[in-house]
Short mmCIF file of C-alpha atoms and ligand atoms in Angstrom, two decimals:
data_model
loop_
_atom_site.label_atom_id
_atom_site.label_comp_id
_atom_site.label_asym_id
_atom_site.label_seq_id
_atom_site.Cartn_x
_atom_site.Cartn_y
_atom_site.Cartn_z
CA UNK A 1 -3.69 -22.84 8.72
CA UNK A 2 -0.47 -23.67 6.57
CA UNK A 3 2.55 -24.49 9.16
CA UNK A 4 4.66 -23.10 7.30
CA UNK A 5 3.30 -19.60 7.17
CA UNK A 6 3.07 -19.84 11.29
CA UNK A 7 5.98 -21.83 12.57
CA UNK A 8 8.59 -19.34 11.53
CA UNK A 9 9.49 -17.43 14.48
CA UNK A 10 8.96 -20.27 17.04
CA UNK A 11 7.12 -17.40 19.01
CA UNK A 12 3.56 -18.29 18.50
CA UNK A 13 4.18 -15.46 15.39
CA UNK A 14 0.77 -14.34 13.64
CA UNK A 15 -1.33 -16.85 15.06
CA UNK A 16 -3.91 -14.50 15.16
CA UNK A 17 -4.06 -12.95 11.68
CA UNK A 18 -4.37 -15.06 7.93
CA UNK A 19 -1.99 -13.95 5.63
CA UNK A 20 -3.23 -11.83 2.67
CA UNK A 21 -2.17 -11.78 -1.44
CA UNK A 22 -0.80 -9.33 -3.80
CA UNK A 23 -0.83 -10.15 -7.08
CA UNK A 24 1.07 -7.06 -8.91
CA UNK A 25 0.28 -6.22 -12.79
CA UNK A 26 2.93 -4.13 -14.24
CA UNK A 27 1.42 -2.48 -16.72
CA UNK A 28 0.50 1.25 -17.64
CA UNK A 29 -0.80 3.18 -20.52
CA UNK A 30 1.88 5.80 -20.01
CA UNK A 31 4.36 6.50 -17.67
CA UNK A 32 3.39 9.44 -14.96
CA UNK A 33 6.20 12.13 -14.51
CA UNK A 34 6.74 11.39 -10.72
CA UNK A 35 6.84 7.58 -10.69
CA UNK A 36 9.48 5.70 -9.79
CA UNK A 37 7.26 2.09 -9.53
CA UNK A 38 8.90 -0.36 -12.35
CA UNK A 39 5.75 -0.92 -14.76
CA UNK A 40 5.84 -0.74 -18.36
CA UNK A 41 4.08 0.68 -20.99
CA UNK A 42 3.95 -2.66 -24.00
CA UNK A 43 0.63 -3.84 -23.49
CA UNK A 44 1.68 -6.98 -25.92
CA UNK A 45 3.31 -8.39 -23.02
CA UNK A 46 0.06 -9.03 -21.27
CA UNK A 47 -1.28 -12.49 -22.92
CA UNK A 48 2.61 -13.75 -22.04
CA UNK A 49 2.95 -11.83 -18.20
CA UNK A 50 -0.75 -13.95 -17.54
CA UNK A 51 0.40 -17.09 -18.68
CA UNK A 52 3.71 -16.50 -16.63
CA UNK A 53 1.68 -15.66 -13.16
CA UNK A 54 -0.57 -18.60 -13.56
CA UNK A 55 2.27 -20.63 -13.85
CA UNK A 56 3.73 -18.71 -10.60
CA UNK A 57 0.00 -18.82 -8.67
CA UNK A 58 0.61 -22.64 -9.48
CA UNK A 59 3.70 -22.96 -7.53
CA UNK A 60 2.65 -21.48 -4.48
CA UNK A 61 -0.60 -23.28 -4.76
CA UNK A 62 0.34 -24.78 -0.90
CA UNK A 63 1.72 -21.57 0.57
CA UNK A 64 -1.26 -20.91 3.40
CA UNK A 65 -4.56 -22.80 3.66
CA UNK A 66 -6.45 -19.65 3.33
CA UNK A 67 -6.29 -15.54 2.94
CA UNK A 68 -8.16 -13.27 3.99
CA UNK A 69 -7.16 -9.87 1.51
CA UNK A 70 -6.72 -9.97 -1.71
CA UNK A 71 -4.99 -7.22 -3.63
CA UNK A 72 -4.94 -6.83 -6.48
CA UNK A 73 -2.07 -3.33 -7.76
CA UNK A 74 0.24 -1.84 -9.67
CA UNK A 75 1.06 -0.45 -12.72
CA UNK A 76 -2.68 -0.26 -13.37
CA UNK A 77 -4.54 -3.32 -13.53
CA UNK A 78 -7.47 -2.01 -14.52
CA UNK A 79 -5.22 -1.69 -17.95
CA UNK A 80 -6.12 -5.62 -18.45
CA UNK A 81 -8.45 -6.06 -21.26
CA UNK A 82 -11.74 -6.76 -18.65
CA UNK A 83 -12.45 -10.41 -19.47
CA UNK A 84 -8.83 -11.12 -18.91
CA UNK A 85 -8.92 -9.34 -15.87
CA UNK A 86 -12.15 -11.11 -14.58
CA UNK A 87 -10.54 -14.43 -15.67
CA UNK A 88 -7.46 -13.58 -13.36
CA UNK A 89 -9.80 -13.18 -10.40
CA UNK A 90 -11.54 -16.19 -11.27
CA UNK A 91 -8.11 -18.51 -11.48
CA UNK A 92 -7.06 -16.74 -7.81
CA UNK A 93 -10.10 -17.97 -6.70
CA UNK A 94 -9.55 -21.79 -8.44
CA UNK A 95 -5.72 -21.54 -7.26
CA UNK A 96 -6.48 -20.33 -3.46
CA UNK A 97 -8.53 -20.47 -0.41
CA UNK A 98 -9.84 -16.69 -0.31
CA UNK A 99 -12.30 -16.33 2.84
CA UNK A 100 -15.72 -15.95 2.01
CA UNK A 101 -15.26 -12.17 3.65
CA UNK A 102 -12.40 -11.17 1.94
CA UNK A 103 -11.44 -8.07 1.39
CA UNK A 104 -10.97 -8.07 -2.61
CA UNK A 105 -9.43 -4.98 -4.06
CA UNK A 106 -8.22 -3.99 -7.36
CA UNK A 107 -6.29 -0.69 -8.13
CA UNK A 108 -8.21 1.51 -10.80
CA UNK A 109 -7.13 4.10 -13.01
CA UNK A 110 -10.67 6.41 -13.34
CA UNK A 111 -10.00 6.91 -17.30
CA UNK A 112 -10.37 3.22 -17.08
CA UNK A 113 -13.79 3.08 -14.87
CA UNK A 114 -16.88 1.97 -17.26
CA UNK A 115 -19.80 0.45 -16.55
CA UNK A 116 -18.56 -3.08 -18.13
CA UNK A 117 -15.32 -2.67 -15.94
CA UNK A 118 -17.35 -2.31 -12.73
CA UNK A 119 -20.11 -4.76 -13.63
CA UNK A 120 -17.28 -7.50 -14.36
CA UNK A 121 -15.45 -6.53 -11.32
CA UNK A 122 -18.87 -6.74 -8.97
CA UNK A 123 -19.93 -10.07 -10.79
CA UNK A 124 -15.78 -11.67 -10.13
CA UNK A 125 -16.39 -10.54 -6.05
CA UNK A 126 -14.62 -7.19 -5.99
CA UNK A 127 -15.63 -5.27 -3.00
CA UNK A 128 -13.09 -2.75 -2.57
CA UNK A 129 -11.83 -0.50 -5.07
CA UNK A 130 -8.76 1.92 -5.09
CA UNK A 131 -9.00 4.90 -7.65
CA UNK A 132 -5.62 6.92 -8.70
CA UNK A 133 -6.89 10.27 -8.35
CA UNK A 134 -3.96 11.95 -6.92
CA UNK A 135 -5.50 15.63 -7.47
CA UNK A 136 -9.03 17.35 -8.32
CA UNK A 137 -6.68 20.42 -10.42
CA UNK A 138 -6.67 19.72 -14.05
CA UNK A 139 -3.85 21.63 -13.98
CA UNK A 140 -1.80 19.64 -11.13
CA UNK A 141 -3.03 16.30 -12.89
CA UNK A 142 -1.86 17.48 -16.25
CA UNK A 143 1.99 18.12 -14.62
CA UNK A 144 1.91 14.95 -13.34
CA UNK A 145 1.36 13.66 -16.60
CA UNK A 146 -2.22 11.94 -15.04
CA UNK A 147 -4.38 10.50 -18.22
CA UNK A 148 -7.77 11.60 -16.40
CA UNK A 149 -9.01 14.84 -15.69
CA UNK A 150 -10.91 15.76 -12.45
CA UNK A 151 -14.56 15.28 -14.74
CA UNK A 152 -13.92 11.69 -15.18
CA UNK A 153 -12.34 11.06 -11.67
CA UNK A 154 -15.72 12.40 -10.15
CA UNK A 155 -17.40 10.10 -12.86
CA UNK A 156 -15.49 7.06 -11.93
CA UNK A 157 -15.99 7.63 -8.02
CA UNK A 158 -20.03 8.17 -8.54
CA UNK A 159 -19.75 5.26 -11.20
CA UNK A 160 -18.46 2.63 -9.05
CA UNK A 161 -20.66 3.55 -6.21
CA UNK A 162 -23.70 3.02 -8.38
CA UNK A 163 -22.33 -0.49 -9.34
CA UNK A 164 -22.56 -1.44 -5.83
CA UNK A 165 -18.68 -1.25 -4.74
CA UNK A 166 -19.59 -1.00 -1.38
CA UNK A 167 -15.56 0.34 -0.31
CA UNK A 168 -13.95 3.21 -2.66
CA UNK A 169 -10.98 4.40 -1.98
CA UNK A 170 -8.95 7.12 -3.94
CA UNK A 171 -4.99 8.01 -3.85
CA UNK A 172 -4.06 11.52 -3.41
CA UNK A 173 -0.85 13.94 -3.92
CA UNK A 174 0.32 16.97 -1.99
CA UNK A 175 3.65 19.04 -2.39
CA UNK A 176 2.98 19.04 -5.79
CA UNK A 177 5.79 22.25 -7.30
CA UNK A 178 3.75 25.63 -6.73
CA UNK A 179 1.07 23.90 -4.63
CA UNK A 180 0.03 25.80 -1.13
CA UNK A 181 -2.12 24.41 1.64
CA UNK A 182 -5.12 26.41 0.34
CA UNK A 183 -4.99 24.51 -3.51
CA UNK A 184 -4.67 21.10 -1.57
CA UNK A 185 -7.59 21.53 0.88
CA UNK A 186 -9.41 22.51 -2.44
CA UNK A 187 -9.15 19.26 -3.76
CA UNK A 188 -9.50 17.16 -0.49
CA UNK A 189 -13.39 18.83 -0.69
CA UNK A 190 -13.94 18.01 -3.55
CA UNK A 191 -12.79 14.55 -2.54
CA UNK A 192 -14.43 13.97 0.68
CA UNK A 193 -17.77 15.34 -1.45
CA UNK A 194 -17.62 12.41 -2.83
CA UNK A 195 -17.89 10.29 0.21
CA UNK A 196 -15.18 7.51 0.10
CA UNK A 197 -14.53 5.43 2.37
CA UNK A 198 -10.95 5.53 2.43
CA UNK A 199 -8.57 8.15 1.32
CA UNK A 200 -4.53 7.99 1.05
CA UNK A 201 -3.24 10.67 0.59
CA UNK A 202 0.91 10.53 -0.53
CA UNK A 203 3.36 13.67 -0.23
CA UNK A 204 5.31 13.76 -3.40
CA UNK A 205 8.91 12.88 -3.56
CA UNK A 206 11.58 12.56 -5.79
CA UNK A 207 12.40 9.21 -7.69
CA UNK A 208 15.51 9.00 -9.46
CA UNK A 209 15.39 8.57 -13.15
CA UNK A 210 11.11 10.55 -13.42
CA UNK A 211 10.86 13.22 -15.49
CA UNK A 212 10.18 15.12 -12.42
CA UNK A 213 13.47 14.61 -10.97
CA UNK A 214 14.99 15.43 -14.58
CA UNK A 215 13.38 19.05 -14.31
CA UNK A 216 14.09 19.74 -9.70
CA UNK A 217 18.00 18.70 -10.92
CA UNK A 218 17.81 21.58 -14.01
CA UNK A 219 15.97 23.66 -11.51
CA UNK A 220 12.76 24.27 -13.44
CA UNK A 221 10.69 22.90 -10.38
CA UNK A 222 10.79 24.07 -6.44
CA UNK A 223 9.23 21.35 -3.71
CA UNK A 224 7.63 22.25 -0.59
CA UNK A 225 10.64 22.65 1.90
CA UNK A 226 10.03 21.26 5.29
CA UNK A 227 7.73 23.67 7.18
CA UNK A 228 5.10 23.92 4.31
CA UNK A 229 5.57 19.83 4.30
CA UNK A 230 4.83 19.91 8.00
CA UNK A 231 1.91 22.30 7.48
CA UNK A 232 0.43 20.11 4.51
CA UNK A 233 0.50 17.53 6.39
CA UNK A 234 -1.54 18.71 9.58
CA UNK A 235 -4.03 20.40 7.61
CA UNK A 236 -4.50 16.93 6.06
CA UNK A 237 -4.97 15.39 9.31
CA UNK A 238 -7.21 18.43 10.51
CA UNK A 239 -8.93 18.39 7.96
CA UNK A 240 -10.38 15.15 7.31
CA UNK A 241 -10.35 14.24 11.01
CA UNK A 242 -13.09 17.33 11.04
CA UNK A 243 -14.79 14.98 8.29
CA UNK A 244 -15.31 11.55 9.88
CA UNK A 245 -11.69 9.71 8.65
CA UNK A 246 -9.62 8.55 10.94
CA UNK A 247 -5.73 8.75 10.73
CA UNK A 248 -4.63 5.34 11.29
CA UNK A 249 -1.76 5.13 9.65
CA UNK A 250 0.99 8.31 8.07
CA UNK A 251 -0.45 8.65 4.76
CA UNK A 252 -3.97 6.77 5.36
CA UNK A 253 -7.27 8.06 6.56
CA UNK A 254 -10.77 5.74 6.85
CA UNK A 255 -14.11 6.17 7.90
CA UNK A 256 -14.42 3.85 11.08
CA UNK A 257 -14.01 0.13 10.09
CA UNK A 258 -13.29 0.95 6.48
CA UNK A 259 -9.37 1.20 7.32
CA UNK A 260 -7.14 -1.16 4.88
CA UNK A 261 -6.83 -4.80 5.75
CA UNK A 262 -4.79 -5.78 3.54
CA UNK A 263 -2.27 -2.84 3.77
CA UNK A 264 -3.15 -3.34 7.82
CA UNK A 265 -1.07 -6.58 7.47
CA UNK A 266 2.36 -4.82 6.08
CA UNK A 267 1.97 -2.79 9.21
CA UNK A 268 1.26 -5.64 11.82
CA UNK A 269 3.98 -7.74 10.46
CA UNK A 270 1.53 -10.20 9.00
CA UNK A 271 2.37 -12.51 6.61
CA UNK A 272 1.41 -11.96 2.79
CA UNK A 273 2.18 -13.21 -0.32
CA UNK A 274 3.42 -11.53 -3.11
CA UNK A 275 3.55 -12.74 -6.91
CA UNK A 276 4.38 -10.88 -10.18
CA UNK A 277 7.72 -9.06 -10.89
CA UNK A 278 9.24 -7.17 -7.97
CA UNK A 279 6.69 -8.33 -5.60
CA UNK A 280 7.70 -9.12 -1.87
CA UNK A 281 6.21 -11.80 0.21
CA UNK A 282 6.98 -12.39 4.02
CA UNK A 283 6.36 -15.58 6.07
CA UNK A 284 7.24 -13.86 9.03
CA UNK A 285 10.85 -14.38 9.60
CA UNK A 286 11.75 -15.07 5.85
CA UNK A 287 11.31 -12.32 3.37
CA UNK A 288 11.82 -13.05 -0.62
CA UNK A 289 11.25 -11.12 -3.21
CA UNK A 290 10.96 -11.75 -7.27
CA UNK A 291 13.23 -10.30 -9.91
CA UNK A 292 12.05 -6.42 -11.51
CA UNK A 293 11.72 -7.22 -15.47
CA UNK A 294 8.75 -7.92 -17.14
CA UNK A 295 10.45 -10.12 -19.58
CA UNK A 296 12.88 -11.85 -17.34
CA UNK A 297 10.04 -12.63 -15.38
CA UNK A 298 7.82 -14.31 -18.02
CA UNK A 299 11.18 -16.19 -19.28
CA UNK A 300 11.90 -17.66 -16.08
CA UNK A 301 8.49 -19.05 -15.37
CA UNK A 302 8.56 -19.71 -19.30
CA UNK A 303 11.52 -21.82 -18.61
CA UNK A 304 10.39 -23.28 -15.39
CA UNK A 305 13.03 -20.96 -13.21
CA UNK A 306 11.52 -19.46 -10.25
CA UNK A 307 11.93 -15.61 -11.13
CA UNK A 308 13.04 -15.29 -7.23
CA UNK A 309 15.43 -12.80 -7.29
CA UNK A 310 16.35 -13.06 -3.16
CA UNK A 311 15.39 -14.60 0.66
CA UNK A 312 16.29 -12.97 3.18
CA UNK A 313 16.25 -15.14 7.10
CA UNK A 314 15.55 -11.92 9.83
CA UNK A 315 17.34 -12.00 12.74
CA UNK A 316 15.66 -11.47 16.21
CA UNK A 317 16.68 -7.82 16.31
CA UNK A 318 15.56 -7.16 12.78
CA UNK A 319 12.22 -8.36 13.52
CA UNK A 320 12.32 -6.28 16.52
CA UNK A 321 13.49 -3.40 14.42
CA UNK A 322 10.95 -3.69 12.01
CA UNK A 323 7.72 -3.81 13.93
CA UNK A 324 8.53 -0.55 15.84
CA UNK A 325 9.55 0.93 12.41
CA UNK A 326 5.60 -0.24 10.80
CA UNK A 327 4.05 0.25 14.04
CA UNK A 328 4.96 3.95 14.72
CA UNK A 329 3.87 4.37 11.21
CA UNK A 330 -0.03 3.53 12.77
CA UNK A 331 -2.24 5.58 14.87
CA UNK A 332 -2.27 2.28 16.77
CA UNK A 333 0.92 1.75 17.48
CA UNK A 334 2.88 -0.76 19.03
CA UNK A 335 0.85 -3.49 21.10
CA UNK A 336 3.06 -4.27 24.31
CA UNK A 337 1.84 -7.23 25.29
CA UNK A 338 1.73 -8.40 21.39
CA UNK A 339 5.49 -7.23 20.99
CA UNK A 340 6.58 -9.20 24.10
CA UNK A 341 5.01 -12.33 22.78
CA UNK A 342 5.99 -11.99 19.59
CA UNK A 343 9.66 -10.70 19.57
CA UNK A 344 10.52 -11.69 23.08
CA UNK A 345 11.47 -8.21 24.49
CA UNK A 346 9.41 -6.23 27.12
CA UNK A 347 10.05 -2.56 25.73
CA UNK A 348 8.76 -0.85 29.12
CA UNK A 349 11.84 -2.59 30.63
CA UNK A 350 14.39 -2.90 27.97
CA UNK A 351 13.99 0.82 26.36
CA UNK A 352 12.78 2.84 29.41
CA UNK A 353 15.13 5.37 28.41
CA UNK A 354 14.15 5.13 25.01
CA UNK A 355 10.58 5.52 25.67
CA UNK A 356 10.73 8.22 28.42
CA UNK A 357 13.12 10.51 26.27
CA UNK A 358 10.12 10.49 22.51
CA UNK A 359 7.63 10.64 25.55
CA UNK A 360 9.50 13.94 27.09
CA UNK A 361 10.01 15.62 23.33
CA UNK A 362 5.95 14.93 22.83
CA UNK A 363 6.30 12.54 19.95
CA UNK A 364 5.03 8.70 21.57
CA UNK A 365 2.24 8.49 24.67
CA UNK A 366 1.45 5.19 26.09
CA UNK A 367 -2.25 4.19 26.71
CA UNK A 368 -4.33 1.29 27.02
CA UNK A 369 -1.44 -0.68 26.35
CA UNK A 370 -0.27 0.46 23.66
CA UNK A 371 3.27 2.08 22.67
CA UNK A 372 1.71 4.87 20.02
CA UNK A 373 2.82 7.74 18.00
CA UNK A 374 1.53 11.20 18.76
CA UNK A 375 0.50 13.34 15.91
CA UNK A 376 3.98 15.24 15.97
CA UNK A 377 5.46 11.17 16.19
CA UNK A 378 3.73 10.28 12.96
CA UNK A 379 5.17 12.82 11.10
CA UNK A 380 8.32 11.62 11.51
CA UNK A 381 7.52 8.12 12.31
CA UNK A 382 9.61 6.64 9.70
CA UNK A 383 12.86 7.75 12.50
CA UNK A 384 11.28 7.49 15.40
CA UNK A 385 12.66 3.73 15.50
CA UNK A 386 16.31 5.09 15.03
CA UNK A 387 16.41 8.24 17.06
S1 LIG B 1 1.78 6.43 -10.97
FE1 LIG B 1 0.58 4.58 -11.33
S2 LIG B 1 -0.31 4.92 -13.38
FE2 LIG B 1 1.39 6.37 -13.20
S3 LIG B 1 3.15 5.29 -14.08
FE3 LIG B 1 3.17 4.91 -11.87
S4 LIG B 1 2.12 2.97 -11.60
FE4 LIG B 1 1.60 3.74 -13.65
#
């Protein structure tokens, strides 16, 4: 293991878990009306943008001796012309240490699922794909300004499992303007028909600058207020609880052992790697993250500039801060023993109080251990740090 990665915290930090990769491709066909993620849409940036993130895979050549995830999102990757894309996994494999059982995904768009996608993916070691379904309603996927319909995301889900991706996973949306409960359980059976292993399901929200937040500010569109938000989201967790998936995490749902492991890590505080505009890496007390533009990234690497735009040092309490914020976020919660190690505070002494107050208003439960969210916590996890 790479001393660097582990020594940061002088606590023994992370000994425990490899760090994992994100390598983030900024590209999409056409922009979606809700999204707020920087990609763009000139596709004859891509030759330059791969040249640029070898040159940046190159410098952190050293970073950690190994990972154990590899992820590989967006934008839409699965925009890369295929042999480019296969040659990308193959130099992260020539650059890096990747475990023999990583988990390898790559974030699909189902209008881009063929059979030469999935056979190049299978043959470069992909065993985990995500698909960006976000709704079985033509109608809902056509005001999102989606590029699929639901026809080709079932073709794309069956598709892949033929090729032998042995874990699918597929991104939904809920909350969508004009959407009740009854529409959205409509399309999570058509998705858990489909048998993936994984599901994420996202409630929309506004971005500054989309379309969509163009046409809520001119009043043309009404979201879900706060009850029906509530509601969607219990049904989801009913529901697919009734179906095998556990809800380990807000917005996540697996069938046993199929949760994320490389999202996992974001959650446990576990160190990762990020490279590619905008991307974040953390060595677990030092965060950086690179510049947002497409260009000024390719020019910097271009020019032998490291397109870091920041590094942030975390104090003690900011660490502390941060793993109850991710761990309330997780069915799992908060380890006790772990978070006594780690950040050098014994919550059942420090924050009695604390603890016995979210305890008495039904929203955390200890067991086993473990400081954990109730179902009622989890929906409004990301305060329960704060209140
Ligand atoms: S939602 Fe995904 S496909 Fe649509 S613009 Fe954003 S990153 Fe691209």
């Amino acid at each position: 293991m790479n001393g660097r990665v582990f020594q940061t915290a002088g606590t023994g930090l992370f000994l425990d878990e490899l760090p994992g990769l994100y390598i983030h491709i900024p590209f999409c066909v056409r922009k979606c009306a809700y999204c707020g993620f920087y990609s763009v849409t000139d596709r004859s940036l891509i030759p330059d943008y791969l040249a640029a993130l070898r040159r940046e895979m190159a410098l952190y050549r050293e970073w950690a001796a190994s990972f154990d995830t590899l992820y590989i999102g967006g934008g839409t990757p699965s925009v890369l012309p295929t042999e480019e894309l296969e040659e990308l996994i193959t130099g992260i494999h020539g650059t890096f240490a990747i475990s023999i059982d990583a988990e390898i995904t790559v974030e699909t768009n189902p209008a881009d699922i063929d059979s030469g996608l999935l056979t190049a993916l299978c043959h470069a070691g992909v065993n985990r794909l995500n698909i960006g379904i976000q709704s079985f309603d033509d109608g809902i996927l056509a005001f999102l300004g989606r590029r699929h319909d639901q026809e080709q995301a079932v073709a794309a889900v069956k598709a892949a499992r033929s090729a032998g991706i042995e874990n699918i996973g597929i991104d939904l949306i809920y909350g969508i303007p004009g959407q009740d409960v009854d529409a959205w359980l409509a399309t999570l059976r058509k998705a858990v028909a489909l048998n993936p292993d994984h599901l994420s399901c996202y409630q929309l929200t506004l971005e500054e600058g989309t379309p969509l937040a163009k046409q809520f500010r001119r009043g043309e569109v009404v979201l879900p207020d706060d009850s029906l938000q509530a509601d969607f989201f219990c049904n989801t967790s009913d529901f697919l609880e009734d179906n095998g998936y556990v809800h380990y995490e807000i917005s996540n749902f697996a069938r046993p052992g199929r949760e994320s492991r490389h999202n996992r890590k974001y959650w446990n505080h576990a160190p990762y790697l990020g490279l590619g505009p905008a991307a974040h890496s953390f060595s677990g007390r030092e965060r950086r993250w690179n510049r947002r533009a497409v260009n000024t990234y390719i020019d910097d690497l271009a020019s032998g500039r490291t397109p870091v735009e920041s590094t942030e040092i975390l104090s003690d309490e900011q660490l502390r801060l941060e793993a109850l914020f991710l761990g309330f976020r997780t069915r799992r919660g908060i380890c006790l023993q772990t978070f006594k190690i780690r950040y050098g505070q014994d919550l059942l002494t420090d924050k009695r109080d604390w603890i016995e107050r979210l305890s008495g208003e039904g929203l955390v439960e200890i067991r086993d251990g473990f400081l954990r969210p109730t179902r009622a916590g989890m929906a409004v996890a990301d305060s329960l740090a704060l209140i």
